[in-house]
Coordinates of C-alpha atoms and ligand atoms in Angstrom, one line a residue:
X1 CA 72.1 72.2 133.9
X2 CA 71.8 74.8 131.1
X3 CA 69.2 77.3 132.2
X4 CA 67.1 78.8 129.5
X5 CA 66.5 75.4 127.8
X6 CA 63.0 74.1 127.9
X7 CA 63.0 70.8 129.9
X8 CA 59.2 70.4 130.5
X9 CA 58.2 66.9 129.4
X10 CA 61.7 66.0 128.3
X11 CA 63.0 62.6 129.3
X12 CA 66.1 62.9 131.3
X13 CA 68.3 60.0 132.5
X14 CA 70.5 60.7 135.5
X15 CA 73.4 58.3 136.2
X16 CA 74.9 58.3 139.7
X17 CA 74.3 57.3 143.3
X18 CA 71.2 58.7 144.9
X19 CA 73.0 60.8 147.4
X20 CA 75.6 62.2 144.9
X21 CA 72.8 62.9 142.3
X22 CA 70.2 64.2 144.7
X23 CA 70.6 67.9 143.6
X24 CA 70.6 67.0 140.0
X25 CA 67.5 64.9 140.3
X26 CA 65.7 67.6 142.2
X27 CA 66.7 70.2 139.6
X28 CA 65.4 68.4 136.6
X29 CA 62.2 67.5 138.5
X30 CA 61.8 71.2 139.4
X31 CA 61.8 72.2 135.7
X32 CA 59.2 69.6 134.8
X33 CA 61.3 66.9 133.2
X34 CA 60.4 63.3 133.3
X35 CA 63.4 62.0 135.3
X36 CA 64.8 58.5 135.3
X37 CA 67.5 57.5 137.6
X38 CA 70.1 54.8 137.3
X39 CA 71.8 54.6 140.7
X40 CA 75.2 53.3 141.5
X41 CA 76.2 51.5 138.3
X42 CA 78.9 48.9 138.9
X43 CA 82.2 50.5 138.1
X44 CA 83.4 47.5 136.1
X45 CA 80.5 46.3 133.9
X46 CA 78.2 49.3 134.0
X47 CA 75.5 46.9 135.1
X48 CA 73.3 47.9 138.1
X49 CA 71.6 45.8 140.5
X50 CA 67.8 45.6 139.6
X51 CA 66.9 46.8 143.1
X52 CA 65.4 50.3 143.4
X53 CA 66.9 52.0 146.5
X54 CA 63.6 52.6 148.1
X55 CA 65.1 54.4 151.1
X56 CA 66.7 57.1 148.9
X57 CA 64.2 57.2 146.1
X58 CA 63.1 60.7 145.5
X59 CA 59.3 61.3 144.9
X60 CA 58.7 61.8 141.3
X61 CA 61.9 60.2 140.0
X62 CA 61.3 57.0 137.9
X63 CA 63.5 54.0 138.1
X64 CA 64.3 52.9 134.5
X65 CA 64.6 49.3 133.3
X66 CA 68.0 48.7 134.8
X67 CA 70.7 48.0 132.3
X68 CA 72.1 44.6 133.2
X69 CA 75.1 44.8 130.9
X70 CA 77.0 47.3 129.0
X71 CA 75.0 46.3 125.9
X72 CA 71.7 47.3 127.3
X73 CA 72.7 50.9 127.9
X74 CA 72.0 51.6 124.2
X75 CA 68.3 50.9 124.4
X76 CA 67.9 53.0 127.5
X77 CA 69.8 55.9 126.0
X78 CA 67.8 55.7 122.8
X79 CA 64.6 56.2 124.8
X80 CA 65.5 59.5 126.5
X81 CA 66.3 63.1 125.3
X82 CA 69.2 63.8 127.7
X83 CA 71.6 61.8 129.8
X84 CA 73.2 63.5 132.8
X85 CA 76.2 61.6 134.1
X86 CA 77.0 62.5 137.7
X87 CA 79.0 59.4 138.7
X88 CA 80.4 56.8 136.3
X89 CA 83.6 54.9 135.9
X90 CA 85.7 55.9 132.9
X91 CA 84.7 52.7 131.1
X92 CA 81.0 53.3 131.7
X93 CA 81.3 57.0 130.8
X94 CA 82.8 55.9 127.4
X95 CA 80.0 53.5 126.8
X96 CA 77.4 56.1 127.6
X97 CA 79.1 58.7 125.4
X98 CA 79.2 56.3 122.5
X99 CA 75.6 55.4 122.9
X100 CA 74.6 59.0 123.1
X101 CA 76.5 59.8 119.9
X102 CA 74.9 56.8 118.1
X103 CA 71.4 57.7 119.2
X104 CA 71.8 61.4 119.0
X105 CA 70.9 61.8 122.6
X106 CA 72.2 64.9 124.4
X107 CA 74.8 64.2 127.1
X108 CA 76.0 66.4 129.9
X109 CA 78.2 65.8 133.0
X110 CA 77.5 67.4 136.3
X111 CA 79.4 67.3 139.5
X112 CA 78.3 65.1 142.4
X113 CA 77.0 66.5 145.6
X114 CA 79.0 65.8 148.7
X115 CA 78.3 62.3 150.0
X116 CA 80.1 62.7 153.3
X117 CA 77.9 61.9 156.2
X118 CA 78.1 65.5 157.5
X119 CA 77.2 68.4 155.3
X120 CA 78.3 72.0 155.5
X121 CA 76.9 75.5 156.0
X122 CA 77.8 78.5 153.8
X123 CA 76.7 81.9 155.0
X124 CA 76.1 83.8 151.8
X125 CA 75.9 87.6 151.6
X126 CA 73.2 88.2 149.0
X127 CA 73.8 92.0 148.6
X128 CA 71.1 94.7 148.9
X129 CA 68.5 93.1 146.7
X130 CA 69.6 93.6 143.1
X131 CA 70.5 90.4 141.2
X132 CA 73.4 92.1 139.6
X133 CA 75.0 92.6 143.0
X134 CA 75.0 88.9 143.9
X135 CA 78.6 87.7 143.6
X136 CA 79.8 84.8 141.5
X137 CA 80.6 83.0 144.7
X138 CA 77.1 83.6 146.0
X139 CA 75.6 82.2 142.9
X140 CA 77.9 79.1 142.9
X141 CA 77.0 78.4 146.6
X142 CA 73.3 78.7 145.9
X143 CA 73.6 76.5 142.9
X144 CA 75.2 73.8 145.0
X145 CA 72.7 74.0 147.9
X146 CA 70.3 71.3 149.0
X147 CA 68.5 73.7 151.3
X148 CA 68.5 77.5 151.5
X149 CA 67.5 79.4 154.6
X150 CA 66.6 83.0 153.7
X151 CA 64.9 86.0 155.2
X152 CA 63.2 89.0 153.8
X153 CA 66.3 91.2 153.5
X154 CA 68.2 88.9 151.2
X155 CA 67.4 88.9 147.5
X156 CA 64.9 86.1 147.0
X157 CA 63.1 87.0 143.7
X158 CA 64.7 84.3 141.7
X159 CA 65.7 81.8 144.3
X160 CA 64.1 79.0 142.3
X161 CA 66.6 79.8 139.4
X162 CA 69.6 80.4 141.6
X163 CA 69.1 77.3 143.7
X164 CA 67.0 75.1 141.5
X165 CA 65.6 72.0 143.2
X166 CA 66.8 73.1 146.6
X167 CA 64.4 73.4 149.5
X168 CA 63.7 77.1 150.4
X169 CA 63.0 77.9 154.0
X170 CA 61.9 81.4 155.1
X171 CA 63.4 82.0 158.6
X172 CA 62.4 85.7 158.5
X173 CA 58.8 84.8 159.3
X174 CA 57.0 82.1 161.1
X175 CA 53.3 81.3 160.4
X176 CA 52.3 83.9 162.9
X177 CA 54.5 86.5 161.1
X178 CA 57.0 86.6 164.0
X179 CA 60.6 86.2 163.1
X180 CA 62.0 82.8 164.0
X181 CA 64.3 83.4 167.0
X182 CA 68.0 83.5 166.1
X183 CA 68.8 80.4 168.2
X184 CA 66.1 78.4 166.4
X185 CA 67.6 79.4 163.0
X186 CA 71.0 78.3 164.2
X187 CA 69.6 75.0 165.3
X188 CA 68.0 74.5 161.9
X189 CA 71.2 75.2 160.1
X190 CA 73.2 72.8 162.2
X191 CA 70.5 70.0 162.1
X192 CA 70.4 70.2 158.3
X193 CA 74.2 70.0 158.0
X194 CA 74.3 67.1 160.4
X195 CA 71.8 65.3 158.2
X196 CA 74.4 65.5 155.4
X197 CA 72.9 68.4 153.5
X198 CA 74.8 71.3 151.8
X199 CA 73.2 74.2 153.5
X200 CA 73.2 77.9 152.4
X201 CA 72.1 80.6 154.8
X202 CA 71.3 83.5 152.5
X203 CA 71.5 87.0 154.1
X204 CA 70.9 90.5 153.0
X205 CA 74.0 92.6 152.3
X206 CA 77.1 91.2 154.0
X207 CA 76.7 88.4 156.6
X208 CA 79.0 90.2 159.1
X209 CA 77.5 93.6 158.9
X210 CA 74.7 93.6 161.6
X211 CA 73.7 90.3 160.1
X212 CA 74.3 88.0 163.1
X213 CA 76.5 85.9 160.8
X214 CA 79.1 85.7 163.5
X215 CA 76.7 83.9 165.8
X216 CA 75.8 81.4 163.1
X217 CA 79.4 80.7 162.5
X218 CA 80.0 80.1 166.2
X219 CA 76.9 77.8 166.4
X220 CA 78.2 75.7 163.5
X221 CA 81.7 75.5 164.9
X222 CA 80.3 74.4 168.3
X223 CA 78.4 71.6 166.6
X224 CA 81.5 70.5 164.5
X225 CA 79.8 71.5 161.3
X226 CA 82.1 72.9 158.5
X227 CA 81.2 76.5 157.9
X228 CA 82.3 79.1 155.4
X229 CA 81.3 82.7 154.6
X230 CA 80.9 84.4 151.3
X231 CA 81.0 88.2 151.7
X232 CA 78.3 90.2 150.2
X233 CA 77.8 93.8 149.0
X234 CA 76.7 95.7 152.0
X235 CA 73.7 98.0 151.9
X236 CA 75.9 100.5 154.0
X237 CA 77.8 101.3 150.8
X238 CA 75.5 100.2 148.0
X239 CA 72.2 101.8 149.0
X240 CA 73.7 105.3 149.3
X241 CA 75.4 104.6 145.9
X242 CA 72.0 103.7 144.5
X243 CA 70.9 107.2 145.4
X244 CA 74.0 108.7 143.9
X245 CA 75.9 109.2 147.2
X246 CA 79.5 108.0 147.4
X247 CA 80.4 107.3 151.0
X248 CA 83.8 108.8 150.5
X249 CA 85.0 111.5 148.1
X250 CA 88.3 113.1 147.6
X251 CA 88.6 116.3 149.6
X252 CA 85.1 115.9 151.0
X253 CA 85.2 112.8 153.2
X254 CA 88.1 110.4 153.8
X255 CA 86.3 108.1 156.2
X256 CA 82.9 106.6 156.8
X257 CA 81.5 105.0 159.9
X258 CA 78.7 102.5 159.8
X259 CA 76.7 102.3 162.9
X260 CA 73.5 100.5 164.0
X261 CA 70.6 102.7 165.1
X262 CA 68.8 99.6 166.4
X263 CA 69.3 101.0 169.9
X264 CA 69.7 104.7 170.6
X265 CA 73.3 105.9 170.0
X266 CA 74.8 107.3 173.2
X267 CA 76.0 110.9 173.7
X268 CA 79.5 109.7 174.0
X269 CA 79.3 107.8 170.7
X270 CA 77.7 110.8 169.0
X271 CA 80.5 113.1 170.3
X272 CA 83.1 110.8 168.8
X273 CA 81.2 110.5 165.5
X274 CA 81.0 114.3 165.2
X275 CA 84.7 114.5 166.0
X276 CA 85.7 112.1 163.2
X277 CA 84.3 114.6 160.7
X278 CA 83.5 111.9 158.1
X279 CA 80.5 110.3 156.6
X280 CA 78.1 108.6 159.1
X281 CA 76.0 105.7 157.7
X282 CA 73.2 104.5 160.0
X283 CA 71.5 101.1 159.4
X284 CA 68.3 100.2 161.2
X285 CA 68.1 103.8 162.1
X286 CA 64.5 104.8 161.4
X287 CA 63.2 104.0 164.8
X288 CA 65.8 106.2 166.5
X289 CA 66.2 108.9 163.8
X290 CA 64.7 111.8 165.8
X291 CA 66.9 111.1 168.8
X292 CA 69.9 110.8 166.5
X293 CA 69.5 114.1 164.7
X294 CA 68.5 115.9 167.9
X295 CA 71.5 114.5 169.7
X296 CA 74.0 115.4 166.9
X297 CA 72.7 119.0 166.8
X298 CA 72.8 119.3 170.6
X299 CA 76.4 118.0 170.7
X300 CA 77.6 120.5 168.1
X301 CA 77.3 119.1 164.6
X302 CA 76.6 121.9 162.1
X303 CA 72.8 122.2 161.7
X304 CA 73.1 122.6 157.9
X305 CA 74.9 119.2 157.6
X306 CA 73.3 117.4 154.6
X307 CA 71.4 114.2 155.5
X308 CA 69.8 111.7 153.2
X309 CA 67.5 108.8 154.0
X310 CA 67.3 106.1 151.3
X311 CA 64.4 103.7 151.7
X312 CA 64.1 100.3 149.9
X313 CA 67.3 100.6 148.0
X314 CA 67.2 99.0 144.6
X315 CA 63.5 98.2 144.8
X316 CA 61.2 99.7 142.1
X317 CA 59.9 102.1 144.8
X318 CA 63.3 103.3 146.1
X319 CA 62.9 106.7 147.6
X320 CA 65.4 109.3 148.8
X321 CA 64.6 112.1 151.2
X322 CA 67.2 114.8 151.5
X323 CA 67.5 117.5 154.1
X324 CA 69.7 119.1 156.6
X325 CA 70.4 118.0 160.2
X326 CA 67.8 120.6 161.4
X327 CA 65.1 119.7 158.9
X328 CA 65.4 116.0 158.2
X329 CA 63.4 115.0 161.3
X330 CA 60.3 116.9 160.1
X331 CA 60.8 115.9 156.5
X332 CA 61.1 112.2 157.5
X333 CA 57.9 112.5 159.6
X334 CA 56.0 114.2 156.7
X335 CA 57.2 111.7 154.2
X336 CA 56.5 108.8 156.5
X337 CA 59.9 107.1 156.0
X338 CA 60.0 103.5 156.9
X339 CA 62.5 100.6 157.3
X340 CA 64.5 99.3 155.6
X341 CA 66.4 102.5 155.0
X342 CA 69.9 103.7 155.2
X343 CA 70.6 107.2 156.7
X344 CA 73.6 109.1 155.5
X345 CA 74.9 112.1 157.3
X346 CA 77.7 114.1 155.8
X347 CA 78.9 116.5 153.0
X348 CA 78.9 113.6 150.5
X349 CA 75.1 113.8 150.5
X350 CA 75.3 117.0 148.6
X351 CA 77.1 115.2 145.7
X352 CA 73.9 113.3 144.9
X353 CA 71.8 116.4 144.1
X354 CA 68.3 115.9 145.1
X355 CA 67.2 112.7 143.5
X356 CA 68.2 109.1 142.7
X357 CA 71.0 109.9 140.3
X358 CA 72.8 107.0 138.8
X359 CA 76.4 106.5 140.0
X360 CA 77.6 107.4 136.5
X361 CA 76.1 110.9 136.9
X362 CA 77.9 111.3 140.2
X363 CA 81.2 110.3 138.7
X364 CA 80.7 112.9 136.0
X365 CA 79.8 115.5 138.5
X366 CA 82.8 114.5 140.6
X367 CA 85.1 114.9 137.6
X368 CA 83.7 118.4 137.0
X369 CA 84.2 119.4 140.6
X370 CA 87.7 118.1 140.5
X371 CA 88.7 119.9 137.3
Ligands
SAH1 N1 73.8 92.7 156.6 C1 73.1 93.8 156.0 C2 72.5 94.7 157.0 C3 71.5 94.1 158.0 S1 70.8 95.2 159.1 C4 74.0 94.5 155.0 O1 75.2 94.4 155.0 O2 73.5 95.3 154.2 C5 69.3 95.6 158.2 C6 69.4 97.1 157.8 O3 70.1 97.2 156.6 C7 68.1 97.7 157.5 O4 67.4 98.1 158.6 C8 68.5 98.9 156.6 O5 69.0 99.9 157.4 C9 69.6 98.3 155.8 N2 69.2 97.7 154.5 C10 69.5 96.5 154.0 N3 69.0 96.4 152.8 C11 68.5 97.6 152.4 C12 67.9 98.1 151.3 N4 67.8 97.4 150.2 N5 67.5 99.4 151.3 C13 67.6 100.2 152.4 N6 68.2 99.7 153.5 C14 68.6 98.5 153.5

């Protein structure tokens, strides 16, 4: 499907079995086309049985007058604006192509959805929220999806464009605004795949960075559902970058550690982090921030160590609060910092200056420092 074209009110004829063509049918319906469907044409004659497959008929899709012979395809094709071939024998494809040329009807070919009785699950890392940071693989998986399970951290602004016609299910919130429990999400993924659907689980950042992706993979494997993972751009690196902070920098920091602040970080862990002498990146760290900075100071980190908190990376209201180990706690309270935010502790923070510089500015600054 070529996005950007205006399909509303256009007559579209989709050729191919109901299961194989389900995504295509749903997509053209979603963009307002009048969709006709010719299911399962006979591979030899191109004729189709004049029996509408009631069980698989999709609401809104119209069954056309079924062509009973090769000759009757012409009239059908003359009556529509676009023919989409999903499944057709080479002979039928040639007949359709000739009729389209004769009647100046547009013709496109799209690949069939899987018709195997068991579907699949793809865990897709959606990056930190910016469309540009969705990977080519993520977009391809979304485009092929029958159903997308998403939550608030993944990029969702244009899900209807990235996964047109797919069902979109928010598993971040239930009607009472409570997150759907992890096990329930896993059961939903598995059930959809067992029903034969191509399932995408869209996650914020990378699925394996505090994303519970590993648990979802295990649940699929346990149920015998084919599962794959498309890595995403993690907020641990991209959100600091959006505020102009490189997590490593020659001669300043040669390592970075990403840690979850969901639960308080123990003294022993903090001691090791200080000993590493690199950049510390904390996700889910706002609730435990005061304990973290107090602990680091008590266990010997320099109190003038630069610290940045980047809230809502890539959103229009992204905000960066910069301070030192001994001032950031008070600054964060005054500013009222909230989740989602990435905390960065280390010398690299100083490279950003005091604002949301673009990465290009940082690179220029870095080049000046190095020369
Ligand atoms: N898998 C995700 C992280 C999930 S944990 C990833 O790789 O990015 C959720 C935490 O990620 C949030 O609490 C916050 O610390 C961070 N986070 C994710 N997106 C963010 C964003 N756009 N801005 C700031 N922090 C973000």
